[in-house]
């Protein structure tokens, strides 16, 4: 066939294919030329460009259309000017395709001819011409569009309005205001949306007029736009709609008030707490609660006053506390506690709020309810205590109350397990004794919770209890014990683990080596590295990757020397493992080796080296990474793009990010675009006026790209008004809840970096790890890490940004992390 699919999803083309396509494009047989033109999209841009140029000039319409599609897919920008003459062709399909090409690859020279195309006799041409003008990003595109606001075709008028909104030129405001009473409701709705996108307060009176429209869809869009405009003068008109019987209209009115967030708007929302669908008194989201949260810190004083009121009802108090919790109103933690003490706020609601808005001072209050008669109150107490306790800041005050609660026979085993978790999060050394006792409990869930807690506690006094568990018959228990030792084991555990490796008895070597790697990150010795080197000489297959991981985590020079030797191995798997483990080392040690591995003969090694440089590289390595973003295999391009963004963020150099990442926003592969956007966000950089980032946020087909665009726009301080409007539009309109939430919420501070071990499981129902399989992980800083699993079927990243990790692509396998 001539084309195969690589693990990264990229097409691999046999060397003779371009020559064969070129010969076919010069054939006298139209069928052969058409088939050849369809194959152009399978080539790389460098191979395809001269052939597209030939095909675009072909006499056959089908050949030209296929060539234009290939140009758009490969982003061959000269195609725009090449197809502009088509706008005068008699063939309608060619005129439409010329508009599509100009839309995909804007050019200043396209604007005059697209403007003339707005007068085409065919509606099918005028609509894409208007859409293309909206993508040109030039003020010169505005006048021809304004001249067509009264086009006879409603679909064309809609595209003209959308194009004006995309251009963000405020010259369009007054003409659009004149269209709020268009005879077609779909046009009126688009006008309402466009006026919100343009962000000009002059539009508020026209939008208020649309609140009386006879079509609910128009009223909903007018409400959204008034919210985006933060139109304080619209509060009185919106307030009656916040109690409408129609759920969609009511929720949109509440959302609008939340976005306006003036004192008057907040007063209306506060007055609705505990009313209507907010009267149930539960701890779930409701429209009015969410609207107050979207109003932000400005809502805190009025909401807190509700809890101070002498006659507040239970439902209203519950909602007020819920909002304060979601807003993280730590200054009002005492107000929440006082309302609970007075009996106006149910304990469960108070505890839920304290878990989000409390501090160290409220831990004792929370633990008062560890033995509450109400299961709901107990559950909220445990959850709040877990949120408030930080093992990095030990709090010995909680140990005795928790130990006392363990003795209560009324508690379910699952609740005892939660208490064990809290003991671990206390960070106090004296919590180890009760946890050691629970680690031998008969109940498996309680035992696992105690083992995990010993790891969280970070105290090496559990070594002698945890190491013997590595020979337990229960594989899950062995894994938990290994991870606990990895987090907390000390010198005694190190020696016991080496004894396990040396024994002739049956040993779970993977568990032992997992534990040993973490222990050596704290208690390494030259002798330990020598012993692992000896093990490596005798090992084969998956064992080699586990041993290399343990060596890499030993923070002494001898370990780096060992990795340097293995980096020259003839084995691709060895070299790939070394590249992936370099983030465990210091930048001075690992940076030069990772940079040298960018030239490895194997693509999977290059990809891991590129990703590693994101952690250990510096600005001097950016030029080499930049080349790989454009010319590397796809996985390397994706990882190199992420690395550039991370280096620019560490170097505090937005200019470094702009130079390399902005051109990648036009990349064909979604993951490259996503990593470029995430990198811009990390570095606090923007591409010119940010129009590209906003366009990708609102229009890219890929959810990951839109989510990364939200991070890029959120990363700018201070925020630009156009960015804020785009984020608000996304929060309201994006089809994916996760993306809308990212547009709506301020990113939470990330926790410190942690090692991450991921197993990729074969998608055949066997739950067995899949060696040498493709993976893509979305990590907490918004970047995508792609590559190939090791011989264990695992991915180990020694320094992963703290926070959630999500699967982005499995290529036939499913991924689990531990």
Coordinates of C-alpha atoms in Angstrom, one line a residue, residues 195-687:
X195 CA -22.7 42.1 21.1
X196 CA -21.6 40.3 24.2
X197 CA -18.4 39.1 22.4
X198 CA -17.6 42.6 21.4
X199 CA -17.6 43.8 25.0
X200 CA -18.8 47.3 24.4
X201 CA -21.1 48.7 27.1
X202 CA -23.0 50.7 24.5
X203 CA -24.8 47.5 23.6
X204 CA -26.4 47.0 27.0
X205 CA -29.6 49.0 26.2
X206 CA -30.2 47.0 22.9
X207 CA -29.7 43.8 24.9
X208 CA -32.2 44.9 27.5
X209 CA -34.6 45.4 24.6
X210 CA -34.0 41.8 23.6
X211 CA -35.0 40.6 27.1
X212 CA -38.6 41.2 25.9
X213 CA -38.1 39.2 22.7
X214 CA -40.9 36.6 22.0
X215 CA -38.3 33.8 21.5
X216 CA -36.7 32.4 24.6
X217 CA -33.5 31.5 22.7
X218 CA -32.9 35.2 22.0
X219 CA -33.6 36.2 25.6
X220 CA -31.2 33.6 26.9
X221 CA -28.4 34.8 24.6
X222 CA -29.1 38.4 25.6
X223 CA -28.8 37.4 29.3
X224 CA -25.5 35.7 28.6
X225 CA -24.2 38.8 26.8
X226 CA -25.3 41.2 29.6
X227 CA -23.4 38.9 32.0
X228 CA -20.3 39.1 29.8
X229 CA -20.6 42.9 29.6
X230 CA -21.0 43.0 33.4
X231 CA -23.9 45.4 32.8
X232 CA -24.7 46.7 36.2
X233 CA -27.6 48.8 34.7
X234 CA -29.3 45.6 33.7
X235 CA -29.7 44.1 37.2
X236 CA -33.3 45.3 37.8
X237 CA -34.4 44.0 34.4
X238 CA -32.7 40.6 35.0
X239 CA -34.0 40.1 38.5
X240 CA -37.5 39.0 37.6
X241 CA -36.1 36.4 35.1
X242 CA -34.1 34.8 38.0
X243 CA -37.4 33.4 39.3
X244 CA -38.9 32.4 35.9
X245 CA -40.6 29.1 35.7
X246 CA -38.6 28.0 32.6
X247 CA -35.4 26.4 34.0
X248 CA -33.1 27.4 31.2
X249 CA -34.1 31.0 31.3
X250 CA -33.9 31.1 35.1
X251 CA -30.5 29.6 35.3
X252 CA -29.1 31.9 32.6
X253 CA -30.5 34.9 34.5
X254 CA -28.8 33.7 37.7
X255 CA -25.5 33.1 35.8
X256 CA -25.7 36.6 34.3
X257 CA -26.2 38.2 37.8
X258 CA -23.2 36.1 39.0
X259 CA -21.0 37.5 36.2
X260 CA -22.2 41.1 36.7
X261 CA -21.2 40.7 40.4
X262 CA -22.1 44.2 41.5
X263 CA -23.4 44.7 45.0
X264 CA -27.0 45.0 43.7
X265 CA -26.6 41.8 41.6
X266 CA -25.2 39.9 44.6
X267 CA -28.0 41.2 46.8
X268 CA -30.6 39.7 44.4
X269 CA -28.8 36.4 44.4
X270 CA -28.4 36.3 48.2
X271 CA -32.1 37.0 48.5
X272 CA -32.8 33.8 46.5
X273 CA -30.8 31.5 48.9
X274 CA -33.0 28.8 50.3
X275 CA -35.7 29.6 47.8
X276 CA -37.2 27.5 45.0
X277 CA -34.8 24.8 43.8
X278 CA -32.3 25.9 46.4
X279 CA -34.7 25.0 49.3
X280 CA -33.8 21.4 49.7
X281 CA -31.0 22.1 52.2
X282 CA -28.6 19.5 50.7
X283 CA -24.9 19.8 49.9
X284 CA -25.1 19.7 46.1
X285 CA -24.7 22.4 43.5
X286 CA -27.7 24.6 42.7
X287 CA -28.0 27.4 40.2
X288 CA -28.1 30.2 42.7
X289 CA -25.2 28.8 44.7
X290 CA -23.1 28.5 41.6
X291 CA -24.0 32.0 40.5
X292 CA -22.7 33.4 43.8
X293 CA -19.5 31.4 43.5
X294 CA -19.0 32.8 40.0
X295 CA -19.3 36.3 41.5
X296 CA -16.1 35.6 43.4
X297 CA -14.8 37.2 46.6
X298 CA -17.1 40.2 46.1
X299 CA -19.9 38.0 47.3
X300 CA -18.3 36.9 50.6
X301 CA -19.4 39.9 52.8
X302 CA -23.1 39.7 51.9
X303 CA -23.2 35.9 52.1
X304 CA -21.5 35.9 55.5
X305 CA -24.0 38.4 56.7
X306 CA -26.7 35.8 56.1
X307 CA -25.1 33.4 58.6
X308 CA -25.0 36.2 61.1
X309 CA -28.6 37.0 60.8
X310 CA -30.9 36.2 63.8
X311 CA -33.7 34.6 61.9
X312 CA -32.0 32.7 59.1
X313 CA -33.6 29.4 58.1
X314 CA -31.7 26.1 57.9
X315 CA -31.9 25.8 54.1
X316 CA -30.7 29.4 53.6
X317 CA -27.8 28.9 56.1
X318 CA -26.8 25.7 54.5
X319 CA -26.6 27.4 51.1
X320 CA -24.7 30.4 52.5
X321 CA -22.1 28.1 54.2
X322 CA -21.8 26.1 51.0
X323 CA -21.0 29.2 49.0
X324 CA -18.5 30.4 51.6
X325 CA -16.8 27.0 51.4
X326 CA -16.6 27.0 47.6
X327 CA -15.2 30.5 47.7
X328 CA -12.5 29.4 50.2
X329 CA -13.5 32.2 52.5
X330 CA -11.0 31.5 55.3
X331 CA -11.7 34.9 56.9
X332 CA -15.3 33.7 57.6
X333 CA -14.4 30.3 59.1
X334 CA -15.3 31.6 62.6
X335 CA -18.6 32.8 61.2
X336 CA -19.4 29.3 60.0
X337 CA -18.5 27.8 63.4
X338 CA -20.6 30.4 65.2
X339 CA -23.6 29.7 63.1
X340 CA -23.3 26.0 63.8
X341 CA -22.9 26.6 67.5
X342 CA -26.1 28.7 67.5
X343 CA -28.0 25.8 65.9
X344 CA -29.0 27.6 62.7
X345 CA -26.4 25.7 60.5
X346 CA -26.5 21.9 60.4
X347 CA -23.2 20.3 61.4
X348 CA -22.8 18.5 58.1
X349 CA -23.1 21.8 56.1
X350 CA -20.7 23.5 58.5
X351 CA -18.2 20.7 58.2
X352 CA -18.4 20.7 54.4
X353 CA -17.7 24.4 54.3
X354 CA -14.9 24.2 56.8
X355 CA -13.2 21.6 54.7
X356 CA -12.8 24.2 52.0
X357 CA -12.6 27.4 54.0
X358 CA -11.1 26.3 57.3
X359 CA -7.6 26.4 58.6
X360 CA -5.5 24.7 61.3
X361 CA -7.6 26.5 63.9
X362 CA -10.7 24.6 62.8
X363 CA -9.2 21.1 62.9
X364 CA -10.2 20.6 66.6
X365 CA -13.8 21.7 65.8
X366 CA -14.0 19.3 62.9
X367 CA -12.8 16.3 65.0
X368 CA -15.5 17.0 67.6
X369 CA -17.9 15.3 65.1
X370 CA -15.7 12.2 64.4
X371 CA -18.2 10.2 66.6
X372 CA -21.3 12.2 65.8
X373 CA -24.5 10.0 65.8
X374 CA -25.2 11.2 62.2
X375 CA -23.3 9.2 59.5
X376 CA -23.4 12.2 57.2
X377 CA -21.8 14.5 59.9
X378 CA -19.1 11.9 60.5
X379 CA -18.4 11.5 56.8
X380 CA -18.1 15.3 56.4
X381 CA -15.9 15.5 59.5
X382 CA -13.5 12.9 58.1
X383 CA -13.5 14.7 54.7
X384 CA -12.9 18.1 56.2
X385 CA -10.1 16.8 58.5
X386 CA -8.4 15.2 55.5
X387 CA -8.5 18.5 53.6
X388 CA -7.2 20.5 56.6
X389 CA -4.4 18.2 57.7
X390 CA -1.1 18.5 55.8
X391 CA 1.6 15.9 56.5
X392 CA 4.2 18.5 55.5
X393 CA 3.1 20.5 58.5
X394 CA 2.8 18.0 61.4
X395 CA 0.0 18.5 63.9
X396 CA 0.3 16.3 66.9
X397 CA -2.8 17.7 68.5
X398 CA -5.1 15.4 66.4
X399 CA -3.4 12.1 67.3
X400 CA -5.1 11.5 70.7
X401 CA -8.7 12.4 69.6
X402 CA -8.3 10.1 66.5
X403 CA -6.9 7.2 68.6
X404 CA -9.8 7.7 71.0
X405 CA -12.2 7.5 68.1
X406 CA -10.7 4.3 66.9
X407 CA -11.7 2.6 70.1
X408 CA -15.4 3.4 69.6
X409 CA -17.2 0.1 68.7
X410 CA -19.9 2.0 66.9
X411 CA -17.7 3.0 64.0
X412 CA -17.8 1.0 60.8
X413 CA -14.6 -0.5 59.4
X414 CA -14.7 2.0 56.5
X415 CA -14.7 4.8 59.0
X416 CA -11.8 3.3 61.0
X417 CA -9.9 3.2 57.7
X418 CA -10.6 6.9 57.2
X419 CA -9.2 7.6 60.7
X420 CA -6.1 5.7 59.8
X421 CA -5.7 7.9 56.8
X422 CA -6.1 11.0 59.0
X423 CA -3.4 9.7 61.4
X424 CA -1.0 9.5 58.4
X425 CA -1.9 13.0 57.3
X426 CA -1.2 14.3 60.8
X427 CA 2.6 14.0 60.1
X428 CA 3.2 13.4 63.8
X429 CA 5.7 10.7 64.8
X430 CA 3.6 9.4 67.6
X431 CA 0.8 8.5 65.1
X432 CA 3.1 5.6 63.9
X433 CA 2.3 3.4 66.9
X434 CA -1.4 3.0 66.4
X435 CA -0.9 2.7 62.6
X436 CA 1.6 -0.2 63.1
X437 CA -1.1 -2.0 65.1
X438 CA -3.7 -1.4 62.3
X439 CA -1.2 -2.7 59.7
X440 CA -1.8 -6.2 60.9
X441 CA -5.6 -5.9 61.2
X442 CA -7.7 -8.7 59.8
X443 CA -9.8 -6.4 57.6
X444 CA -8.1 -5.8 54.3
X445 CA -9.4 -2.3 53.7
X446 CA -8.4 -1.2 57.1
X447 CA -5.0 -2.8 56.7
X448 CA -4.3 -1.1 53.4
X449 CA -5.4 2.2 54.8
X450 CA -2.9 1.8 57.7
X451 CA -0.1 0.8 55.3
X452 CA -0.8 3.8 53.1
X453 CA -0.9 6.1 56.1
X454 CA 2.5 4.9 57.3
X455 CA 3.9 5.9 53.9
X456 CA 2.2 9.3 54.1
X457 CA 3.5 9.8 57.6
X458 CA 7.0 9.6 56.3
X459 CA 8.6 8.0 59.4
X460 CA 11.1 5.2 58.8
X461 CA 10.1 3.5 62.1
X462 CA 7.8 1.2 60.2
X463 CA 10.6 -0.5 58.2
X464 CA 10.6 -3.8 60.1
X465 CA 6.8 -4.1 59.8
X466 CA 6.4 -3.1 56.1
X467 CA 9.3 -5.1 54.6
X468 CA 7.9 -8.5 55.5
X469 CA 4.7 -7.6 53.8
X470 CA 6.5 -7.7 50.5
X471 CA 6.2 -11.5 50.7
X472 CA 2.5 -11.5 51.5
X473 CA 0.3 -13.7 49.2
X474 CA -1.9 -10.7 48.4
X475 CA -0.4 -8.9 45.4
X476 CA -2.3 -5.7 46.1
X477 CA -1.0 -5.6 49.7
X478 CA 2.5 -6.1 48.4
X479 CA 2.2 -3.1 46.1
X480 CA 0.8 -0.9 48.9
X481 CA 3.6 -1.9 51.2
X482 CA 6.2 -1.2 48.5
X483 CA 4.8 2.2 47.8
X484 CA 4.7 3.0 51.6
X485 CA 8.3 2.0 51.9
X486 CA 9.2 4.0 48.8
X487 CA 7.7 7.1 50.5
X488 CA 9.0 6.5 54.1
X489 CA 11.6 3.8 54.3
X490 CA 15.0 4.5 55.7
X491 CA 18.5 2.9 56.0
X492 CA 17.1 -0.2 57.8
X493 CA 14.6 -0.8 55.0
X494 CA 17.4 -0.4 52.5
X495 CA 19.4 -3.2 54.0
X496 CA 16.4 -5.5 54.5
X497 CA 15.4 -4.9 50.9
X498 CA 18.8 -5.9 49.6
X499 CA 18.6 -9.0 51.7
X500 CA 15.3 -9.8 49.9
X501 CA 17.0 -9.5 46.5
X502 CA 19.8 -11.7 47.6
X503 CA 17.6 -14.5 49.0
X504 CA 16.8 -17.6 47.1
X505 CA 13.2 -17.6 48.2
X506 CA 10.4 -16.6 45.9
X507 CA 10.4 -12.8 45.9
X508 CA 8.2 -10.1 44.3
X509 CA 11.2 -8.4 42.8
X510 CA 9.1 -5.7 41.2
X511 CA 7.7 -4.7 44.6
X512 CA 11.1 -4.9 46.3
X513 CA 12.7 -2.7 43.6
X514 CA 9.8 -0.2 43.7
X515 CA 10.4 0.2 47.4
X516 CA 14.1 0.3 47.0
X517 CA 14.0 3.2 44.5
X518 CA 12.2 5.4 46.9
X519 CA 14.4 4.4 49.8
X520 CA 17.6 5.2 47.9
X521 CA 16.3 8.7 47.1
X522 CA 16.8 9.4 50.8
X523 CA 19.4 6.8 51.9
X524 CA 21.7 6.0 49.0
X525 CA 25.3 4.7 49.4
X526 CA 28.0 3.8 46.9
X527 CA 27.7 0.2 48.0
X528 CA 24.0 0.2 47.2
X529 CA 24.6 1.4 43.7
X530 CA 27.3 -1.2 43.1
X531 CA 25.0 -3.9 44.2
X532 CA 22.3 -2.7 41.8
X533 CA 24.9 -2.5 39.0
X534 CA 25.6 -6.1 39.7
X535 CA 21.9 -7.0 39.6
X536 CA 21.6 -5.1 36.3
X537 CA 24.4 -7.2 34.8
X538 CA 22.4 -10.3 35.5
X539 CA 18.9 -9.0 34.7
X540 CA 16.9 -9.2 31.6
X541 CA 13.5 -7.9 30.4
X542 CA 11.3 -6.0 32.8
X543 CA 13.7 -6.4 35.7
X544 CA 16.2 -4.1 34.0
X545 CA 13.8 -1.2 33.9
X546 CA 12.9 -1.7 37.6
X547 CA 16.6 -1.8 38.5
X548 CA 17.4 1.3 36.4
X549 CA 14.6 3.2 38.1
X550 CA 16.1 2.3 41.5
X551 CA 19.6 3.4 40.4
X552 CA 18.3 6.7 38.9
X553 CA 16.7 7.7 42.2
X554 CA 19.9 7.2 44.2
X555 CA 21.1 10.8 44.5
X556 CA 24.8 10.2 44.5
X557 CA 27.4 10.6 41.7
X558 CA 28.0 6.8 41.3
X559 CA 24.3 6.4 40.2
X560 CA 24.7 9.0 37.5
X561 CA 27.9 7.3 36.2
X562 CA 25.9 4.1 36.0
X563 CA 23.1 5.7 34.0
X564 CA 25.7 7.3 31.7
X565 CA 27.1 3.9 30.8
X566 CA 23.7 2.4 30.1
X567 CA 22.8 5.4 27.9
X568 CA 25.4 4.0 25.4
X569 CA 23.8 0.5 25.4
X570 CA 22.9 -1.2 22.1
X571 CA 19.5 -1.8 23.6
X572 CA 16.8 0.7 22.6
X573 CA 14.8 -0.2 25.7
X574 CA 17.8 0.5 28.0
X575 CA 18.4 3.9 26.4
X576 CA 14.7 4.8 26.5
X577 CA 14.6 4.0 30.2
X578 CA 17.6 6.1 31.0
X579 CA 16.2 9.0 29.0
X580 CA 12.9 8.8 30.9
X581 CA 14.7 8.6 34.3
X582 CA 17.0 11.7 33.8
X583 CA 14.5 14.0 35.6
X584 CA 15.4 12.2 38.8
X585 CA 18.9 13.8 38.6
X586 CA 20.0 17.4 39.0
X587 CA 20.0 19.6 35.9
X588 CA 23.8 19.9 36.0
X589 CA 24.1 16.1 35.9
X590 CA 21.3 15.2 33.5
X591 CA 20.9 18.2 31.2
X592 CA 23.9 17.5 28.9
X593 CA 23.1 13.7 28.7
X594 CA 19.4 14.4 27.8
X595 CA 20.5 16.9 25.2
X596 CA 22.9 14.4 23.6
X597 CA 20.1 11.8 23.5
X598 CA 18.0 14.1 21.3
X599 CA 20.1 12.8 18.5
X600 CA 19.5 9.1 19.3
X601 CA 18.8 6.9 16.3
X602 CA 15.5 5.7 17.9
X603 CA 12.4 8.0 17.9
X604 CA 11.1 6.6 21.3
X605 CA 14.4 7.5 23.0
X606 CA 14.3 11.0 21.5
X607 CA 10.8 11.6 22.7
X608 CA 11.7 10.7 26.3
X609 CA 14.9 12.8 26.1
X610 CA 12.8 15.8 25.0
X611 CA 10.4 15.3 27.8
X612 CA 13.2 15.0 30.3
X613 CA 14.7 18.3 29.2
X614 CA 11.4 20.0 30.3
X615 CA 12.6 19.2 33.8
X616 CA 16.4 19.3 33.6
X617 CA 17.0 21.5 30.5
X618 CA 17.8 25.2 30.2
X619 CA 17.5 28.0 27.7
X620 CA 20.6 26.7 25.8
X621 CA 18.8 23.6 24.8
X622 CA 15.7 25.3 23.4
X623 CA 17.1 25.7 19.8
X624 CA 17.6 21.9 19.5
X625 CA 14.1 21.3 21.0
X626 CA 12.6 23.9 18.7
X627 CA 13.9 22.1 15.6
X628 CA 12.3 18.8 16.9
X629 CA 8.9 20.5 17.3
X630 CA 8.9 21.0 13.6
X631 CA 10.9 18.2 12.1
X632 CA 10.8 15.4 14.7
X633 CA 8.7 12.3 14.7
X634 CA 5.2 13.1 16.1
X635 CA 5.8 11.9 19.7
X636 CA 9.1 13.8 19.9
X637 CA 7.5 16.9 18.5
X638 CA 4.8 16.8 21.1
X639 CA 7.2 16.2 24.0
X640 CA 9.6 18.8 22.7
X641 CA 6.9 21.4 22.6
X642 CA 6.0 20.7 26.2
X643 CA 9.7 20.9 27.2
X644 CA 10.1 24.4 25.6
X645 CA 7.1 25.7 27.6
X646 CA 8.4 24.3 30.9
X647 CA 11.9 25.7 30.3
X648 CA 10.6 29.1 29.4
X649 CA 8.5 29.1 32.6
X650 CA 11.5 28.1 34.8
X651 CA 13.6 30.7 33.1
X652 CA 10.8 33.3 33.6
X653 CA 11.2 34.1 29.9
X654 CA 7.9 34.7 28.1
X655 CA 9.9 35.8 25.0
X656 CA 11.5 32.4 24.8
X657 CA 8.1 30.8 24.8
X658 CA 6.7 33.2 22.2
X659 CA 9.5 32.6 19.7
X660 CA 9.1 28.9 19.6
X661 CA 5.5 28.1 20.6
X662 CA 3.5 30.8 18.8
X663 CA 4.2 29.3 15.3
X664 CA 3.1 25.9 16.6
X665 CA -0.5 27.1 17.3
X666 CA -1.1 26.4 13.6
X667 CA 0.3 22.9 13.8
X668 CA -1.7 20.1 12.2
X669 CA -1.5 17.7 15.2
X670 CA -3.8 18.6 18.1
X671 CA -1.4 17.5 20.8
X672 CA 1.3 19.9 19.5
X673 CA -1.2 22.8 19.6
X674 CA -2.3 21.8 23.1
X675 CA 1.3 21.6 24.4
X676 CA 2.2 24.9 22.8
X677 CA -0.8 26.6 24.5
X678 CA 0.0 25.0 27.8
X679 CA 3.6 26.2 27.5
X680 CA 2.5 29.7 26.8
X681 CA 0.3 29.5 29.9
X682 CA 3.1 28.3 32.1
X683 CA 5.4 31.0 30.9
X684 CA 2.7 33.8 31.1
X685 CA 3.3 34.6 27.4
X686 CA 1.0 35.7 24.6
X687 CA 1.2 35.6 20.8

